[in-house]
mmCIF file of C-alpha atoms in Angstrom:
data_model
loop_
_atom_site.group_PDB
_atom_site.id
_atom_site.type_symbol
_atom_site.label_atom_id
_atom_site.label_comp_id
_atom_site.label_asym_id
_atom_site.label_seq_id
_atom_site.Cartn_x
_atom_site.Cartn_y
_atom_site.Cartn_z
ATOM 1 C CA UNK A 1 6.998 66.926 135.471
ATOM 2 C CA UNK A 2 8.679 64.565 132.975
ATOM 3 C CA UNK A 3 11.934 65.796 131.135
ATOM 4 C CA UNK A 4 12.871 64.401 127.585
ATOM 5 C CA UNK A 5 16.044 64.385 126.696
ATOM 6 C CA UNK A 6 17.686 64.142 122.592
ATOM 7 C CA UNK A 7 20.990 65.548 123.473
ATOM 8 C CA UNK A 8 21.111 69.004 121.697
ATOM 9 C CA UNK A 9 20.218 70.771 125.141
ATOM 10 C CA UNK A 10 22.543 69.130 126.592
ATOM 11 C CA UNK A 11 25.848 70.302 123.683
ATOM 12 C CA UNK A 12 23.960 73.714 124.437
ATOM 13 C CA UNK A 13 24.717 73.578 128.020
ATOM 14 C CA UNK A 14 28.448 72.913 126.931
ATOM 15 C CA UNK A 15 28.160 75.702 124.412
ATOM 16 C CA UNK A 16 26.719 78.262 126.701
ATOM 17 C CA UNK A 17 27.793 78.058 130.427
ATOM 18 C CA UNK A 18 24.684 79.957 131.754
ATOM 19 C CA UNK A 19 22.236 76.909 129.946
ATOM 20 C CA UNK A 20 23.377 74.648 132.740
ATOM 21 C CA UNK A 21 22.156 75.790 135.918
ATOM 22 C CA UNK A 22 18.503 76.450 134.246
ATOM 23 C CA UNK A 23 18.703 72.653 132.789
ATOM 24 C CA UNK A 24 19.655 71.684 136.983
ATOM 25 C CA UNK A 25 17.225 73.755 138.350
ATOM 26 C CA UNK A 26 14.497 71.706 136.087
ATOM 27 C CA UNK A 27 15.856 68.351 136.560
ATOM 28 C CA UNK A 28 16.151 69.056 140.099
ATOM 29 C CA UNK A 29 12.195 69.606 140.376
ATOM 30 C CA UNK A 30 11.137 66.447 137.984
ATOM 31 C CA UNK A 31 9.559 63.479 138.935
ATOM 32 C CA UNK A 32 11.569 61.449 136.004
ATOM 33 C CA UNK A 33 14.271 61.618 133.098
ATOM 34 C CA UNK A 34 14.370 60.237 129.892
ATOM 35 C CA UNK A 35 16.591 60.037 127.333
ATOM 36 C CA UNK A 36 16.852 58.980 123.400
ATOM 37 C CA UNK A 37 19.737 56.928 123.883
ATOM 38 C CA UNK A 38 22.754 55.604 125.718
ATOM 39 C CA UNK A 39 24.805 58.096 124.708
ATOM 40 C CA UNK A 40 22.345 61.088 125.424
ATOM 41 C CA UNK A 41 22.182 59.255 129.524
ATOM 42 C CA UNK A 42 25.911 59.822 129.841
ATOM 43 C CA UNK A 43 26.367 62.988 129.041
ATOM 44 C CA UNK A 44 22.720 63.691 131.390
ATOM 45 C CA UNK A 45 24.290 61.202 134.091
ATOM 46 C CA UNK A 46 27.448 64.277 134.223
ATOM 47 C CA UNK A 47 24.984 66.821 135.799
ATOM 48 C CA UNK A 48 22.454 64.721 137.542
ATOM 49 C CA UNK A 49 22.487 61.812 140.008
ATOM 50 C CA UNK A 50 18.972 61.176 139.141
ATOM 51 C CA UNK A 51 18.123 58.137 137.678
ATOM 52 C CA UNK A 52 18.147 58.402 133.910
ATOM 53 C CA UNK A 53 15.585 56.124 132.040
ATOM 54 C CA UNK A 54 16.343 55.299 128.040
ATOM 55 C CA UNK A 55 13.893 55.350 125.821
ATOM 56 C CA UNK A 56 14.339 55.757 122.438
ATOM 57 C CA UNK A 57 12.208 57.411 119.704
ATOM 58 C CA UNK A 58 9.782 55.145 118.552
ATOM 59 C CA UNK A 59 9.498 54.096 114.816
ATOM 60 C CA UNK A 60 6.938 52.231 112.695
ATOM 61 C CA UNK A 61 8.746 49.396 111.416
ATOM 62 C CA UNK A 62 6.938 47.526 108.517
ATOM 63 C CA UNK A 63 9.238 45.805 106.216
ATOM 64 C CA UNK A 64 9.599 47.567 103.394
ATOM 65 C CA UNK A 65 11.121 44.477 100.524
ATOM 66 C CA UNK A 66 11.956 45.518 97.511
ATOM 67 C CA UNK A 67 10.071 44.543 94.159
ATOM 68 C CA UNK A 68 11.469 42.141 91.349
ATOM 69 C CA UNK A 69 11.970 43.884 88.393
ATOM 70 C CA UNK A 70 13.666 42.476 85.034
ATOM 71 C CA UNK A 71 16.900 43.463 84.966
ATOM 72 C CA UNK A 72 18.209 45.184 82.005
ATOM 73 C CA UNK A 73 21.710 44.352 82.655
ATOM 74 C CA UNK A 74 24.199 42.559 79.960
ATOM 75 C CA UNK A 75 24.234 39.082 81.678
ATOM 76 C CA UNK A 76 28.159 38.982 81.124
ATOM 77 C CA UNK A 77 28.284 42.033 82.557
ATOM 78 C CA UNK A 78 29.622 42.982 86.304
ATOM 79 C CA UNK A 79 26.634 43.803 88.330
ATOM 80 C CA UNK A 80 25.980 47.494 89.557
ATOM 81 C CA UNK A 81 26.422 47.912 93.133
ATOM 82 C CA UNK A 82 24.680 50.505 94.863
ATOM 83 C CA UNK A 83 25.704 52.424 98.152
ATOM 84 C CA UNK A 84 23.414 55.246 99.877
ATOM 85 C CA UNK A 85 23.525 58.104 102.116
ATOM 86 C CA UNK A 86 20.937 60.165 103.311
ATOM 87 C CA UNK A 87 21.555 62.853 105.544
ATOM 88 C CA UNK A 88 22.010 66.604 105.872
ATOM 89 C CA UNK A 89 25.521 67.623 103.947
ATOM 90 C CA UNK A 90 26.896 69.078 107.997
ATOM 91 C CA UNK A 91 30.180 68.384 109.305
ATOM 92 C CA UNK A 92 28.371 65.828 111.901
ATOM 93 C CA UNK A 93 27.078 63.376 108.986
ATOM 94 C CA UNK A 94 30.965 63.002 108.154
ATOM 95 C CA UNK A 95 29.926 62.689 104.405
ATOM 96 C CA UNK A 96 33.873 63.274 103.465
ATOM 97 C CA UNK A 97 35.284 60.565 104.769
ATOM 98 C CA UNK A 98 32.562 58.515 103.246
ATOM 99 C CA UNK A 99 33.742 60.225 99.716
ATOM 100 C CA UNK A 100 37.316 59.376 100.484
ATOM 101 C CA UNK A 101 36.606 55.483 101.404
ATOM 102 C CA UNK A 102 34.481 55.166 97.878
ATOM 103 C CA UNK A 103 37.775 56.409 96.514
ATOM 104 C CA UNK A 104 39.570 53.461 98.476
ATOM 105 C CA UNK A 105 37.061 51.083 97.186
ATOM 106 C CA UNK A 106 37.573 52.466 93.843
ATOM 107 C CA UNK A 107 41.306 51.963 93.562
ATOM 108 C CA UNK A 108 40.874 48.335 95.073
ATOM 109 C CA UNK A 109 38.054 47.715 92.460
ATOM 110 C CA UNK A 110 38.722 48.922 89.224
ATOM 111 C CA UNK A 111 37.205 46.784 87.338
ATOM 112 C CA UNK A 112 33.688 47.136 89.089
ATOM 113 C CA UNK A 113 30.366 48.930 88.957
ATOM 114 C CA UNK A 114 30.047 50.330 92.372
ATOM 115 C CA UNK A 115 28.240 53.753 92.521
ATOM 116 C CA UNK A 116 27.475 56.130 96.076
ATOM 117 C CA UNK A 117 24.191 57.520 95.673
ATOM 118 C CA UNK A 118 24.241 60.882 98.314
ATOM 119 C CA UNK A 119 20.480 62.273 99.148
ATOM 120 C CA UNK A 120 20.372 65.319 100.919
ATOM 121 C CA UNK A 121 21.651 69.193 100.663
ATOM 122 C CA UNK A 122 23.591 71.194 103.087
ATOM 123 C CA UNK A 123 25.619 74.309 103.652
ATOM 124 C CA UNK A 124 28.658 71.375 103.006
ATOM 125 C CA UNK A 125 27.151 70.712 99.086
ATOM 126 C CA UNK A 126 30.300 73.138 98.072
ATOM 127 C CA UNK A 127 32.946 71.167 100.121
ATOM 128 C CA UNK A 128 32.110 68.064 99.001
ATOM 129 C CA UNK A 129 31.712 68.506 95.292
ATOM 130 C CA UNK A 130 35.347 70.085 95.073
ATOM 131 C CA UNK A 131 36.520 66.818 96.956
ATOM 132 C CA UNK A 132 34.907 64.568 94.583
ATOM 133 C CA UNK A 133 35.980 66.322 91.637
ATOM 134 C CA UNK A 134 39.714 66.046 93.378
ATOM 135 C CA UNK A 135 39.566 62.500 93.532
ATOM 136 C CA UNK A 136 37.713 62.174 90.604
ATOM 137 C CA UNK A 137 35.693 60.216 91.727
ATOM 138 C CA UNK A 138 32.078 61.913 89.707
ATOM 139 C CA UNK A 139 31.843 59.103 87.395
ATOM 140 C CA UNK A 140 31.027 57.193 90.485
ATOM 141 C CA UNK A 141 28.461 59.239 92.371
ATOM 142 C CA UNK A 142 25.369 60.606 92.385
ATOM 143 C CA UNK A 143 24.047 63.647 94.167
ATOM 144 C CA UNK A 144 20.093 63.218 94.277
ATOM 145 C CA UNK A 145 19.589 66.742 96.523
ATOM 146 C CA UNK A 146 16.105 66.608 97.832
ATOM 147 C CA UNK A 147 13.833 63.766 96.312
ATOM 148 C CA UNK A 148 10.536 62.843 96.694
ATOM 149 C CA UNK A 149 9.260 59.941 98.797
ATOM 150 C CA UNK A 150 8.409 57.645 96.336
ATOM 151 C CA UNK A 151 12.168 58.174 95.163
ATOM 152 C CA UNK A 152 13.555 57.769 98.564
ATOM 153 C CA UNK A 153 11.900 54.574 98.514
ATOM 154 C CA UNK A 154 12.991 53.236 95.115
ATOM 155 C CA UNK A 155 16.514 54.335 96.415
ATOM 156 C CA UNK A 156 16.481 52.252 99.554
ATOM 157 C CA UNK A 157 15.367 49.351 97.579
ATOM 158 C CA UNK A 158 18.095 49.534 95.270
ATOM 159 C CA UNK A 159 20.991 50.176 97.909
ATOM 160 C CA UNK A 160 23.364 47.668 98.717
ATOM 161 C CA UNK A 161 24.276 48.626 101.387
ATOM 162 C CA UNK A 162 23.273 52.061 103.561
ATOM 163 C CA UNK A 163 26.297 54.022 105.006
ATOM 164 C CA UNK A 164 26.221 56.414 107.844
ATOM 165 C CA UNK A 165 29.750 58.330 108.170
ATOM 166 C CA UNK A 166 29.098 59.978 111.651
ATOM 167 C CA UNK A 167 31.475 62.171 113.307
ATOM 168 C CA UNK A 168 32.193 64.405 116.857
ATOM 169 C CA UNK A 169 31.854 67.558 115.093
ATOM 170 C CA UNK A 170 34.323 71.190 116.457
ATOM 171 C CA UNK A 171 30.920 71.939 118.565
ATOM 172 C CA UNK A 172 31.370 68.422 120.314
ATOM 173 C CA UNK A 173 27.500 67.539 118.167
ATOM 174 C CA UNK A 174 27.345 64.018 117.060
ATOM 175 C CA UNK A 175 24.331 61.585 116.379
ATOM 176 C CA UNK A 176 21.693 61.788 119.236
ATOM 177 C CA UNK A 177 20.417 58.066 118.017
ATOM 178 C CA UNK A 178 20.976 57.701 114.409
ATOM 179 C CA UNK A 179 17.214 57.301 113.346
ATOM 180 C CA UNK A 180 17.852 57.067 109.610
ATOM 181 C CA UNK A 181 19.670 53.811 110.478
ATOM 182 C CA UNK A 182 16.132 52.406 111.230
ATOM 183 C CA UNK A 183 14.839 53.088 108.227
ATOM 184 C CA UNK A 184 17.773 51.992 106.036
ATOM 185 C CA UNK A 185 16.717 48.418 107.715
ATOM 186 C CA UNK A 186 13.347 48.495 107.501
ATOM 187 C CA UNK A 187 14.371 47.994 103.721
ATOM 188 C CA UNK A 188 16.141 44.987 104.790
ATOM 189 C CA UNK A 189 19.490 47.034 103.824
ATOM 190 C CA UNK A 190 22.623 46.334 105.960
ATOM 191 C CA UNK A 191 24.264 49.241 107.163
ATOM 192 C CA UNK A 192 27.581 50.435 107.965
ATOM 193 C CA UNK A 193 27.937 53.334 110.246
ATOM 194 C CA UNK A 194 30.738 55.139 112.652
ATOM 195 C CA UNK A 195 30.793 54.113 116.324
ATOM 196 C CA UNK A 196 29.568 57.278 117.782
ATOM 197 C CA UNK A 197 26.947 58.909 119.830
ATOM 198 C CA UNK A 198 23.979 57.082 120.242
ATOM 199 C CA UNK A 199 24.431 54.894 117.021
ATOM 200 C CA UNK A 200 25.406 51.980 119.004
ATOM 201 C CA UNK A 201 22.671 51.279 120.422
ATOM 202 C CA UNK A 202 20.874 50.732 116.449
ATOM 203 C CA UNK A 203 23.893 49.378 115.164
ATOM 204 C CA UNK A 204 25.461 46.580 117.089
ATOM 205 C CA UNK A 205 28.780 45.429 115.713
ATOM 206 C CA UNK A 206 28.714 42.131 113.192
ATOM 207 C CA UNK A 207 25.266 41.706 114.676
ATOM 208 C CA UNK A 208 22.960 44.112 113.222
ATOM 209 C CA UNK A 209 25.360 46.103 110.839
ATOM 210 C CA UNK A 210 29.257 47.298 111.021
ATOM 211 C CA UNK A 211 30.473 50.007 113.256
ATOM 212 C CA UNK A 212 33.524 51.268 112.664
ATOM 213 C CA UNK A 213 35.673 54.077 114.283
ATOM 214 C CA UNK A 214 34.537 57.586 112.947
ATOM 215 C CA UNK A 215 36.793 59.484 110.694
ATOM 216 C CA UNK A 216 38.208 56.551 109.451
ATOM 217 C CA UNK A 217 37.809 56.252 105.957
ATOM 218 C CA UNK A 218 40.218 53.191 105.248
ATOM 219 C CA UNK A 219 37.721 51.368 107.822
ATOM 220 C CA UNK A 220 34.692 52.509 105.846
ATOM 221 C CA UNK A 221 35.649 50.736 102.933
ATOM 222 C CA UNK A 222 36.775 47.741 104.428
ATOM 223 C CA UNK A 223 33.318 47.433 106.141
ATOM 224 C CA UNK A 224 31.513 48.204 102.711
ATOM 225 C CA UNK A 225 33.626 45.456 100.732
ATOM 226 C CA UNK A 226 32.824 42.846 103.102
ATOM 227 C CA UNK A 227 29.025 43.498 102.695
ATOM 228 C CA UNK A 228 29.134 43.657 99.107
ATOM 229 C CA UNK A 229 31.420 40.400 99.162
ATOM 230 C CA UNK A 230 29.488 38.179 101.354
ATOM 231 C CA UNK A 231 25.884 38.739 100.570
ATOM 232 C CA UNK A 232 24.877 35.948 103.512
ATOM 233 C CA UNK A 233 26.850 38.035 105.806
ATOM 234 C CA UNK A 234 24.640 40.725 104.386
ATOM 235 C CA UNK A 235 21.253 38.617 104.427
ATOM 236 C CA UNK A 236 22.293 37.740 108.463
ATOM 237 C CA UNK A 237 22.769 41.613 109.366
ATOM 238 C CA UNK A 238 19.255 42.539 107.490
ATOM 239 C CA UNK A 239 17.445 39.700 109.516
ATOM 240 C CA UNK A 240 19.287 40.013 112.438
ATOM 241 C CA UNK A 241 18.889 43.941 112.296
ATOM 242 C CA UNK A 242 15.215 43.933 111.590
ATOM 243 C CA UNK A 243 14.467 41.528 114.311
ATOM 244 C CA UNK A 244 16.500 44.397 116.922
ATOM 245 C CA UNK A 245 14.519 47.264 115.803
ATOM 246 C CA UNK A 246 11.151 45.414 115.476
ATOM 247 C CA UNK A 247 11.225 45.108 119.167
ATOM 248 C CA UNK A 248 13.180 47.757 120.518
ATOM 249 C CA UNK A 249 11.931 50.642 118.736
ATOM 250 C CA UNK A 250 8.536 49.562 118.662
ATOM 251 C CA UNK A 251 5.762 52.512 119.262
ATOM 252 C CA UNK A 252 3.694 50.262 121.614
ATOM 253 C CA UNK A 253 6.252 48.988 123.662
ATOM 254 C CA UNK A 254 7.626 53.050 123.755
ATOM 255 C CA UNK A 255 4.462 53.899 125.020
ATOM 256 C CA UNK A 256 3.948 51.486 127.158
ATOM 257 C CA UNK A 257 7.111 52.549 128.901
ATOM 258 C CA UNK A 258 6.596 56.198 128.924
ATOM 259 C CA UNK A 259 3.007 55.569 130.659
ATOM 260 C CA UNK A 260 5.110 53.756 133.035
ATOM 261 C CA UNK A 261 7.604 56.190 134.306
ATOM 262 C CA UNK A 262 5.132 58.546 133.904
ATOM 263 C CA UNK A 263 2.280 57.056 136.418
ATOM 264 C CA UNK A 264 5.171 55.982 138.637
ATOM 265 C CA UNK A 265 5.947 59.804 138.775
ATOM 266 C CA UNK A 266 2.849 60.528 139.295
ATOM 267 C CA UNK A 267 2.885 58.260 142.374
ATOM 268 C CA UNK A 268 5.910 59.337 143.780
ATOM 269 C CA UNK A 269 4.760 63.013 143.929
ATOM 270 C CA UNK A 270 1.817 62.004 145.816
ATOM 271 C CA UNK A 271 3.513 60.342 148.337
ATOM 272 C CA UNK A 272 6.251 62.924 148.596
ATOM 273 C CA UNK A 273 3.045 65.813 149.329
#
């Protein structure tokens, strides 16, 4: 028996005291562990001395560029820029603190275009459109609710830059890996995200993207400007980022791995009968 780990089990074992000993008394009789991330080993490694393997889920990764198109811009104009989220409105996503940095980035630039598109819907939709009509902040941002793929993908093309506000939510639930992050650079869009969970191992600092502490919203926009400002900072996180996730999230080399473990555990059982 092979376990697979993604880290909500493991907040339910926290949650509910009586999850824990059934989650030991299945480890205990497994040939081998695996988890989706760094993050998702620790908090495995805290009620198990058995070695943990990491293995992340796999992705396709095909870069995605974006198409030329005329622009139909006023030349003496300042240029649009375009930052996306796309996530589930839930405390974990930390899509406030997101809201409150645009209004930083507001103040500082008054004078420019900048618009957050927000994709997604969530039992948070409520919250977050009083807080943006607090700031006033609407003329600035754009909820899109559920869209369509071919949307999604004309949205991703467009962005900027790709922001992913993550928090340690009251339940102690945070980002298991951060998938979306994958995606955002498979459009060759750099991405800003919080330094939490299992996001660290997608994002790594100045070298793939910029991770910043989580409910930090003064950090957010710092880390926004900057990619916005220096576009071949930008250009180095995109081709630095899509060289990362071309090889480590790569289905073939996942499933080479698992086939791996899994005949090694396969092995060890017969030696242990």
């Amino acid at each position: 028996m092979v376990l697979v780990f993604h880290g909500a089990e493991l907040l339910l074992s926290k949650r509910f005291p009586f999850v824990n000993p059934v989650l030991k008394f299945f480890i205990k009789r497994s040939e081998a562990l695996l988890c989706n991330s760094s993050y998702t080993a620790g908090q495995l490694r805290k009620i198990t001395n058995k070695k943990v393997n990491i293995i992340p889920y796999g992705c396709s990764i095909d870069v995605k560029e974006g198409v030329e198109t005329e622009s139909t811009e006023n030349e003496s104009e300042v240029p649009e820029k375009h930052i996306l989220f796309v996530g589930r409105l839930i405390e974990r996503k930390g899509l406030p603190y997101l809201i409150r940095a645009m209004d930083s980035i507001v103040k500082q630039r008054p004078h420019d275009r900048i618009m957050l598109h927000i994709v997604g819907t969530g039992p948070e939709q409520c919250m977050v459109d009083e807080l943006v009509a607090s700031l006033k902040l609407s003329p600035h941002i754009v909820f899109h609710g559920v869209v369509s793929d071919e949307d999604l993908v004309s949205l991703y093309r467009s962005a900027d830059v790709f922001v992913l506000p993550s928090i340690m939510d009251k339940k102690g639930d945070t980002e298991g890996l951060g998938v979306v992050l994958v995606e955002a650079m498979s459009f060759l869009t750099p991405v800003v995200a919080s330094d939490v969970g299992g996001i660290s191992d997608v994002v790594i600092s100045e070298k793939t993207g910029m991770l910043v502490p989580e409910k930090a919203p003064q950090a957010l926009a710092e880390a926004i400007i900057k990619i916005l400002d220096d576009e071949s900072f930008a250009k180095e996180l995109t081709e630095n980022a899509l060289s990362h996730v071309q090889g480590y999230f790569d289905w073939q080399r996942i499933v080479n791995e698992v086939i791996k473990i899994s005949k090694e555990a396969q092995c060890g059982l017969e030696m242990s009968r």
